Every structure is written in structure tokens, then in C-alpha cells.
XYZ file of C-alpha atoms in Angstrom:
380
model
C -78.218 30.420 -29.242
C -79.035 33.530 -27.914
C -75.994 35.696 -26.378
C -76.020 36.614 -22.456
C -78.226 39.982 -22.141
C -75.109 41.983 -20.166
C -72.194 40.330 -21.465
C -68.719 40.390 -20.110
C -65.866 39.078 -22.329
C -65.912 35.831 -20.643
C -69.355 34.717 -20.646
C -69.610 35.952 -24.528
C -66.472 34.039 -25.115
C -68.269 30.881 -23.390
C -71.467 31.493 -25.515
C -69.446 31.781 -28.866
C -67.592 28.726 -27.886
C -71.233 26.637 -27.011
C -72.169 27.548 -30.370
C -69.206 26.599 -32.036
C -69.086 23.505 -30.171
C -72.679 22.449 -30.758
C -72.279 23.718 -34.705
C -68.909 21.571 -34.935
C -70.597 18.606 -33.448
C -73.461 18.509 -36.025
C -71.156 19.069 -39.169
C -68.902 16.144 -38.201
C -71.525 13.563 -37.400
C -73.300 14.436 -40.458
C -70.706 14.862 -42.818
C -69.239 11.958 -44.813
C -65.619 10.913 -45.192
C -64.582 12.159 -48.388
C -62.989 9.542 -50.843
C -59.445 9.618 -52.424
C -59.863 11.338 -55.757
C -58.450 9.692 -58.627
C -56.504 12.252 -59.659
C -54.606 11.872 -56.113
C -52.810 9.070 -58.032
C -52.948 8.794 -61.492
C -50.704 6.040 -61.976
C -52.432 3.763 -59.381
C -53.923 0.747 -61.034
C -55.887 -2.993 -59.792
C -52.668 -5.063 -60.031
C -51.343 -2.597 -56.800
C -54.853 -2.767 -55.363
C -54.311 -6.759 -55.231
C -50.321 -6.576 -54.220
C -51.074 -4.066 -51.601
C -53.528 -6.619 -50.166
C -51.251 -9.507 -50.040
C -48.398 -7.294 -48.621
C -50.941 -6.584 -45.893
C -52.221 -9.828 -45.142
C -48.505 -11.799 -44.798
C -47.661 -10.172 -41.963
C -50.229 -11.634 -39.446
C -50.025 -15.246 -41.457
C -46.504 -15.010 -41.106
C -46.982 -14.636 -37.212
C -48.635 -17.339 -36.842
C -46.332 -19.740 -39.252
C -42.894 -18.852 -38.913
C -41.860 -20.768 -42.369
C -44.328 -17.660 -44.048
C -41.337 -15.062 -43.158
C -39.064 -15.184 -46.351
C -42.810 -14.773 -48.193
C -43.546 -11.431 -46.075
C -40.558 -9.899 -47.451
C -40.967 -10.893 -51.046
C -44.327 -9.414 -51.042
C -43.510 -6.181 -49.487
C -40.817 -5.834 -52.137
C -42.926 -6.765 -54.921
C -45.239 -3.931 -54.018
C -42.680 -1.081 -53.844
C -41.267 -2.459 -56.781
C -44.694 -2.728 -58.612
C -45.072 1.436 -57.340
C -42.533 2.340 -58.613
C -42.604 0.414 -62.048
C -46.340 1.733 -62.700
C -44.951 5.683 -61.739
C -42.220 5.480 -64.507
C -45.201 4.209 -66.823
C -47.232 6.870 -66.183
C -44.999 9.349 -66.573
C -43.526 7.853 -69.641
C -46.766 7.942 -70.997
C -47.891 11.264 -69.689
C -44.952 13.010 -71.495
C -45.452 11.325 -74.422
C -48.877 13.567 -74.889
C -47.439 16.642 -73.076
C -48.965 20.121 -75.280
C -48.622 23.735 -74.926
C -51.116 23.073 -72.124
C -49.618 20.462 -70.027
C -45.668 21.711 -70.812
C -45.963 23.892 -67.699
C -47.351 21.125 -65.977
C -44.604 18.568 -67.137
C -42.059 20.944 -65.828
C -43.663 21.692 -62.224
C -43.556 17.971 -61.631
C -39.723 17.313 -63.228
C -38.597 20.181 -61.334
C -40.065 18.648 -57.939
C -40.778 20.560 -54.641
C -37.987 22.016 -52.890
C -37.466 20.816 -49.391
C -38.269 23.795 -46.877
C -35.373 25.196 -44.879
C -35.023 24.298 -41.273
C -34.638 27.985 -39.771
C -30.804 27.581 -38.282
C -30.737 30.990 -36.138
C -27.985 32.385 -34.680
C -27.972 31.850 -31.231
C -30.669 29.656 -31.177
C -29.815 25.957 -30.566
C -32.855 24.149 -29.353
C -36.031 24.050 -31.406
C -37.846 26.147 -28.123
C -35.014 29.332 -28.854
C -35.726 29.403 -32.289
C -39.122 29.294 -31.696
C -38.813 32.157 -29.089
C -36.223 34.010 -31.771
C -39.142 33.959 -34.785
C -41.777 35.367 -32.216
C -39.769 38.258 -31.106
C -38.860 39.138 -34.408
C -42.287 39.104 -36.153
C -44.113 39.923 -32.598
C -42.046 42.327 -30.632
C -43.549 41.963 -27.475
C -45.942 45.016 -26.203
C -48.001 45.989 -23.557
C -51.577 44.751 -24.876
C -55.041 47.111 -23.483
C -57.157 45.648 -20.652
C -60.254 43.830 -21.935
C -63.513 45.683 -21.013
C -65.315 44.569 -17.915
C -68.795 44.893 -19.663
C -69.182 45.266 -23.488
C -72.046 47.593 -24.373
C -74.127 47.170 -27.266
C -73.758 49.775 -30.041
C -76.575 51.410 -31.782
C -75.293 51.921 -35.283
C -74.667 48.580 -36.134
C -76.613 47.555 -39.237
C -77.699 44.204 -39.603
C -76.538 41.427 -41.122
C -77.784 40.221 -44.053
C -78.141 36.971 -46.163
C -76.655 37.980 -49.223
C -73.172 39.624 -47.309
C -73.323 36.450 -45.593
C -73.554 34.593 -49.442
C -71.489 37.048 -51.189
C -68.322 36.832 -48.435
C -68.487 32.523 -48.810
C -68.370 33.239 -52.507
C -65.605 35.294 -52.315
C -63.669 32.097 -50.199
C -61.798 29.856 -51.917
C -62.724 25.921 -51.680
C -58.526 24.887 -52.137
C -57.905 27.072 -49.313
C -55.098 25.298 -46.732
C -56.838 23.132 -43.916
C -57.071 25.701 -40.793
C -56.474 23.841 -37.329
C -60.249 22.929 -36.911
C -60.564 20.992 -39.836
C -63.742 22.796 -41.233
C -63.290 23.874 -44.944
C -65.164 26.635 -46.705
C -67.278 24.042 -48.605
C -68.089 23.005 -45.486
C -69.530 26.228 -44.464
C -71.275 26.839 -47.782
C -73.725 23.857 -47.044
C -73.947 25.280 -44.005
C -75.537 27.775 -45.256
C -77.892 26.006 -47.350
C -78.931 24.046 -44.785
C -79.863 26.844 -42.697
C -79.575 30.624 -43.491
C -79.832 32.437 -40.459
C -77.714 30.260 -38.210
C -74.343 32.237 -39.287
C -76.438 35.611 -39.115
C -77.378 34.482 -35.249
C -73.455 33.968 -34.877
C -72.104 36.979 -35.948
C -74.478 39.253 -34.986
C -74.217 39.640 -31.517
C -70.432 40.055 -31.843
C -70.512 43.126 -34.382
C -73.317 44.290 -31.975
C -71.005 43.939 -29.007
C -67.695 45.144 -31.350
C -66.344 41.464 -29.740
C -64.050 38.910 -31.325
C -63.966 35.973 -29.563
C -60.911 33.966 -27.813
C -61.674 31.100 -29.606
C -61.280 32.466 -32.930
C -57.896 34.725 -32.228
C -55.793 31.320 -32.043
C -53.950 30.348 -35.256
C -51.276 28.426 -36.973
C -47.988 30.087 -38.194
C -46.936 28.213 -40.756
C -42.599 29.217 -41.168
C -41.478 29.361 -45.156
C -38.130 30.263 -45.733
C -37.685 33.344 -48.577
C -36.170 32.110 -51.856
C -32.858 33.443 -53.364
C -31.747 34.697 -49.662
C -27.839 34.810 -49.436
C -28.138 33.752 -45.900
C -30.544 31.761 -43.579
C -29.325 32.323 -40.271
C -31.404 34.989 -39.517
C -35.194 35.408 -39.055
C -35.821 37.682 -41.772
C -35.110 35.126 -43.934
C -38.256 33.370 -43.560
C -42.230 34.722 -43.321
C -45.140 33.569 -41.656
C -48.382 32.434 -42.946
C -50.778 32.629 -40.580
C -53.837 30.106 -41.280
C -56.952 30.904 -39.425
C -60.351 29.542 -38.448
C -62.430 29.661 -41.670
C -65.458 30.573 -39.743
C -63.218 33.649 -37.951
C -62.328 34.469 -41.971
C -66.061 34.634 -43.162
C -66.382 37.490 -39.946
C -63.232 39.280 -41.449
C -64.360 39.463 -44.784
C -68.131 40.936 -43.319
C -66.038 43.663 -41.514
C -63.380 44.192 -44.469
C -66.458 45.232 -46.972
C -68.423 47.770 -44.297
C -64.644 48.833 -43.566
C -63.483 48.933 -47.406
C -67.225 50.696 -47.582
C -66.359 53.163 -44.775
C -62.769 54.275 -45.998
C -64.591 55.036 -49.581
C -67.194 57.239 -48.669
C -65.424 58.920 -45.740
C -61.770 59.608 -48.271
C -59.510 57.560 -46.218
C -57.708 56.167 -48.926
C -55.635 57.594 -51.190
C -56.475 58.235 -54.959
C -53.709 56.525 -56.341
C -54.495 53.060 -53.898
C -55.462 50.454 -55.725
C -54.496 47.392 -53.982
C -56.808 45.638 -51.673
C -59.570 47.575 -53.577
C -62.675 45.273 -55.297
C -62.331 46.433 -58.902
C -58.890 47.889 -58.413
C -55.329 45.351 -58.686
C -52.462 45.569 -60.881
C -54.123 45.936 -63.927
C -55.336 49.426 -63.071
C -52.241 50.223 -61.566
C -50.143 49.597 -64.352
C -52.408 51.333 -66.617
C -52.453 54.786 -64.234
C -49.298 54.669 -64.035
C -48.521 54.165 -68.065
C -51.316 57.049 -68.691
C -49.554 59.422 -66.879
C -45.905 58.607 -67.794
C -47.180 59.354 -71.904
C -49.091 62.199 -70.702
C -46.291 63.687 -69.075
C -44.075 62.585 -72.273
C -46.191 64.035 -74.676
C -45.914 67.672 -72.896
C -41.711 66.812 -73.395
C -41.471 66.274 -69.423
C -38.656 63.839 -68.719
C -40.497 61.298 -66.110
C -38.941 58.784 -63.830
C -40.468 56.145 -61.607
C -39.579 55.766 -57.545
C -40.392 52.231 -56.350
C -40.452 51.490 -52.412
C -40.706 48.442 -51.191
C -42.565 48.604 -47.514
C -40.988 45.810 -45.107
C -42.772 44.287 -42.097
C -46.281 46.510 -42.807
C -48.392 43.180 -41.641
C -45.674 42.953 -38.646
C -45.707 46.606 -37.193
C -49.690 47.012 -37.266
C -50.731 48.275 -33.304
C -54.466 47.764 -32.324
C -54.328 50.884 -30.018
C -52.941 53.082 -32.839
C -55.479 52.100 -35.017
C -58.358 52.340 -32.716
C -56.883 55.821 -32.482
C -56.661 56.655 -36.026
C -60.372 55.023 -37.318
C -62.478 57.225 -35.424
C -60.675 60.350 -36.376
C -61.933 59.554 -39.848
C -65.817 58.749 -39.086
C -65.650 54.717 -39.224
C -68.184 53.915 -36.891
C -67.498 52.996 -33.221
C -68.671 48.923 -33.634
C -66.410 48.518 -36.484
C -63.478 50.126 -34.506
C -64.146 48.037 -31.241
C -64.605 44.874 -33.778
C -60.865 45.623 -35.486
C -59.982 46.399 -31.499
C -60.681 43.142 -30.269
C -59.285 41.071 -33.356
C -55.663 42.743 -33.052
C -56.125 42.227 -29.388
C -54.095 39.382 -27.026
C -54.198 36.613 -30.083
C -52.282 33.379 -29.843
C -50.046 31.681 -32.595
C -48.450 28.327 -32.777
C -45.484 28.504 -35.121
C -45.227 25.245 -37.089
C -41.482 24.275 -38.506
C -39.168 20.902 -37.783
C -39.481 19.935 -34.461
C -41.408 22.913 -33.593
C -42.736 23.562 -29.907
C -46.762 22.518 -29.662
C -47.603 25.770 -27.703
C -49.897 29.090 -28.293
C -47.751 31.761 -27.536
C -49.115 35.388 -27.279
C -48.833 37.668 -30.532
C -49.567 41.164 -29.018
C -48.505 43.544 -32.412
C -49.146 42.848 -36.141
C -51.740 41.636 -38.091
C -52.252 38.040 -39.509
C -50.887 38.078 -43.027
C -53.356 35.601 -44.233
C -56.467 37.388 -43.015
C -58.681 38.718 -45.083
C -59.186 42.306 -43.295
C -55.543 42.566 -43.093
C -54.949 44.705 -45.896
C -57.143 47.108 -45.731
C -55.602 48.231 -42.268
C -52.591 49.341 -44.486
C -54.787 50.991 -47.162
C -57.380 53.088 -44.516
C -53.880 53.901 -42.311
């Protein structure tokens, strides 16, 4: 697994994707199907485990004796029926014990999921226009910087170790959303256990090169629609969530902490930020904030609060601006070249009804759902 000794962008890009491909290979042959859990359905029970069988087994009898047909029928309908009799049990029965602890629950599932919105653009017929509509709005298109021809190593970059390695899979959650390779953080945790250095021999050579890799800047936009919007014609009526490779994710959240690290010791960020800060959320905002209005009180001061509410900050993030700003504030010149290459000529395929299966090129913003996101708004 060792990386080519002058790399270009393309022949690191092929090693990274070996690697991956070899890695991949291993954790699917030797990973077990994972069962249904019970809890998956609560209500299911061994009368529908024996209807379900002889709904599936009329069908080819039935093929081959033609008299069998009315019989298909009345089992399929038995089964449905039986389905639907044993989820009115269950939920008889479940609100029968509803407490203060389940009342929230018993209300999430009355209430039911709201269907999504089918974006319905102006000027935008065909699924391919409004696909073309929500990329222009949420990725203006914009002249993206050559690649390198030859990526030199840097000599500042520290290594990395085990424990960042353990501490940024702690900090992943295992109900995160299923990212397009199928490979879930749980996944990766054995991984580790297994073998300790083989995500160290992964990531190294990219932070040492200041390279993200092709393979890891294509993602999944997944189009909600924003509630309580008087009008959903337009694209800022919906957001995207951009899901990512988890193994890309475990690299962001290496480079978020030595750039969360960085912006600390070298004053990027402001006093008074607190979110996107370990140790620092809404808690300690809301507490600052209350300190100083009674402080200001107590010296008779009349005090008022301004709120602003900062649209499209994920949106409007520009890797060349960036790359611009960082080293005017000390962050060293890997980390810059690493955020350089993430913001730089990534792919997205925007999933909604009857969506278009293509990448298309994102060349501004940053992906919402990344880890590292945020603290390109905090250190700018």
C-alpha cells in the first residue's frame, strides 16, 4: 500500500482507489448479512410467518394447476388482511401502556411522516431542468484552479496517530444515513480493531501530499423541501444534504481538529464563537449572552439583542479564497493544500422524484453534511 514516490494527482488518485478497492473487497466478503431486528416490526408475529409462506408458495402451484387460481388470491388476501389486523393490535395495545416516556413516541407515530415535496420549479418542466435549476442555485458555476502537475511532500506535517484515528471514529455516529458505498461507521470501527495502522497508511500519504482524492469528492445530494414555506416553486425552498463517503468523513474530522487546533492557538476565531467549538454550543452561548445582558442591567444600561440570520454560508464558501485567507493567519501549508483539494472540482448527484442518475460538477460551497464544514465559517 505504499503511495507512488513522485506522485501526480492521477497516479495518487489510482493508488487511493487500489486501496480502497482492495479494503472494500475484504470488508464485504468477510462481513455478515445483518438480520432484521425485531424492533423493525413489532407487531410481526408466527401466524404471518406461516401465511406469508403459503401466499408465496400458491403462485407456482397455481401455475402448474390452473383449478389452484381462486386459492392464490384468497391467500394473498388473507395475508394483507392478517397485516393489517395484527398492526391495529399492536397499536391498540401499545397505547394502552403509553407513559410520560412513550407519549412523545405515541404522537411521532399518530402524526406519521410527511410526504417530501416534489421540487415544482418555475421554468423547469422535465426532471433534467430542475435538476440543472437546484445546481445553479446552490452551485453557481465558477472557474475551478488547475490541479498541480506534481504534488510535493510537505515537511511540517505531523503524523498520524492511533488515538486521533480512535478518538475521530468515536466522535461518528453508528445511525448515521447509508453513504453511496454502503460502508457504515461500525464498519470502520472493526476496522480498526482488526488492524490499527491500516487507516494511518491511508491517510497519511494524503495529508503528506495536502491531496484529497477523486474518489472521495463524489457525493449524494439528498433534496428536502423547508417546512412552513409559503411557496415551493422556487429553489430556495428546499436544502441539500450532502451524504459522503464515511471513510472521506473520518479524514475530515482528522483535519477539522489540527484545523479547530490551528485557529485556537493562532486567534482566528472570534471570542464570542462558540459554535462548531468542542466544549462550546448553545449552552455557553446562551449563558454569555444572559451574563452580560444582567451585567449591563445591573449598571442601569438599557440592552437590546440584534439577531442575524446568515443565508447560503455552506453555499458561497470559495476554495481559492480560503486558500488565500489560511495562510495569512499561520495554518500550516499541508492543511491549506488538504482544505484546497477537498473544495476542489467535487461531483454531486442530486437525489429527488425521478431525479437524473448523473455526477454533475459542484465547483463553489462546501458540503453541508461534512464534518470540516463548519469550521471554514468559524476560522473565515
Amino acid at each position: 500500500m505504499s503511495p507512488p514516490a513522485l506522485p501526480t494527482p492521477h497516479s495518487l488518485d489510482l493508488w487511493f482507489h487500489d486501496c480502497l478497492a482492495k479494503i472494500t473487497h475484504l470488508i464485504t466478503s468477510n462481513t455478515p448479512t445483518k438480520r432484521p431486528s425485531s424492533y423493525s416490526k413489532p407487531w410481526w408475529t408466527p401466524e404471518l410467518t406461516q401465511l406469508r409462506r403459503i401466499s408465496h408458495h400458491t403462485p407456482p402451484l397455481m401455475r402448474k394447476n390452473q383449478t389452484l387460481r381462486p386459492l392464490a388470491g384468497v391467500a394473498r388476501n388473507t395475508y394483507f388482511k392478517a397485516i393489517q389486523s395484527a398492526k391495529s393490535v399492536h397499536w391498540s395495545q401499545f397505547l394502552a401502556t403509553v407513559d410520560s416516556r412513550s407519549v412523545w413516541d405515541a404522537r411521532k407515530i399518530a402524526a406519521g411522516r410527511a410526504s417530501d415535496r416534489f421540487p415544482t420549479l418555475e421554468n423547469a418542466a422535465s426532471p433534467t431542468q430542475i435538476n440543472n435549476s437546484l445546481l445553479h442555485h446552490f452551485f453557481p458555476p465558477r472557474p475551478s484552479p488547475p490541479p498541480p502537475l506534481i504534488l510535493p511532500a510537505f515537511k511540517d506535517v505531523p503524523p498520524v496517530l492511533p488515538a486521533e484515528v480512535s478518538s475521530a471514529l468515536r466522535k461518528s455516529s453508528n445511525t448515521s444515513p447509508p453513504e453511496p458505498s454502503g460502508i457504515h461507521y461500525p464498519i470502520w470501527k472493526q476496522v480498526r480493531k482488526a488492524n490499527e495502522r491500516l487507516l494511518l497508511s491511508l491517510f497519511t500519504p494524503l495529508l503528506t501530499y495536502g491531496y484529497h482524492p477523486i474518489a472521495m469528492k463524489k457525493a449524494n445530494g439528498i433534496v428536502l423541501d423547508k417546512p412552513r414555506k409559503p411557496d415551493y416553486r422556487t429553489p430556495a425552498s428546499f436544502r441539500i444534504i450532502v451524504l459522503l463517503k464515511t471513510v472521506s468523513k473520518i479524514l475530515e474530522i482528522l483535519s477539522a481538529l489540527c484545523l479547530a487546533s490551528a485557529a485556537r492557538s493562532l486567534g482566528l476565531l472570534h471570542p464570542n464563537q462558540f459554535g462548531s467549538l468542542a466544549g462550546l454550543g448553545s449552552f455557553e452561548a446562551v449563558a454569555t449572552l444572559t451574563h452580560e445582558v444582567r451585567l449591563l442591567q445591573a449598571a442601569s444600561f438599557k440592552v437590546s439583542t440584534l439577531f442575524l440570520d446568515v443565508k447560503g454560508g455552506f453555499d458561497n464558501v470559495c476554495a481559492n479564497k480560503l486558500a488565500t485567507i489560511l495562510p495569512r493567519g499561520g495554518v500550516s501549508a499541508y492543511l491549506v493544500a488538504s482544505i484546497k483539494s477537498f473544495l476542489s472540482i467535487r461531483q454531486c448527484l442530486l437525489i429527488f422524484q425521478d431525479a437524473a442518475k448523473d455526477f454533475c460538477p459542484v465547483a463553489v460551497g462546501t458540503p453541508e453534511g461534512s464534518p470540516i464544514s463548519p469550521s471554514f465559517l468559524c476560522s473565515t
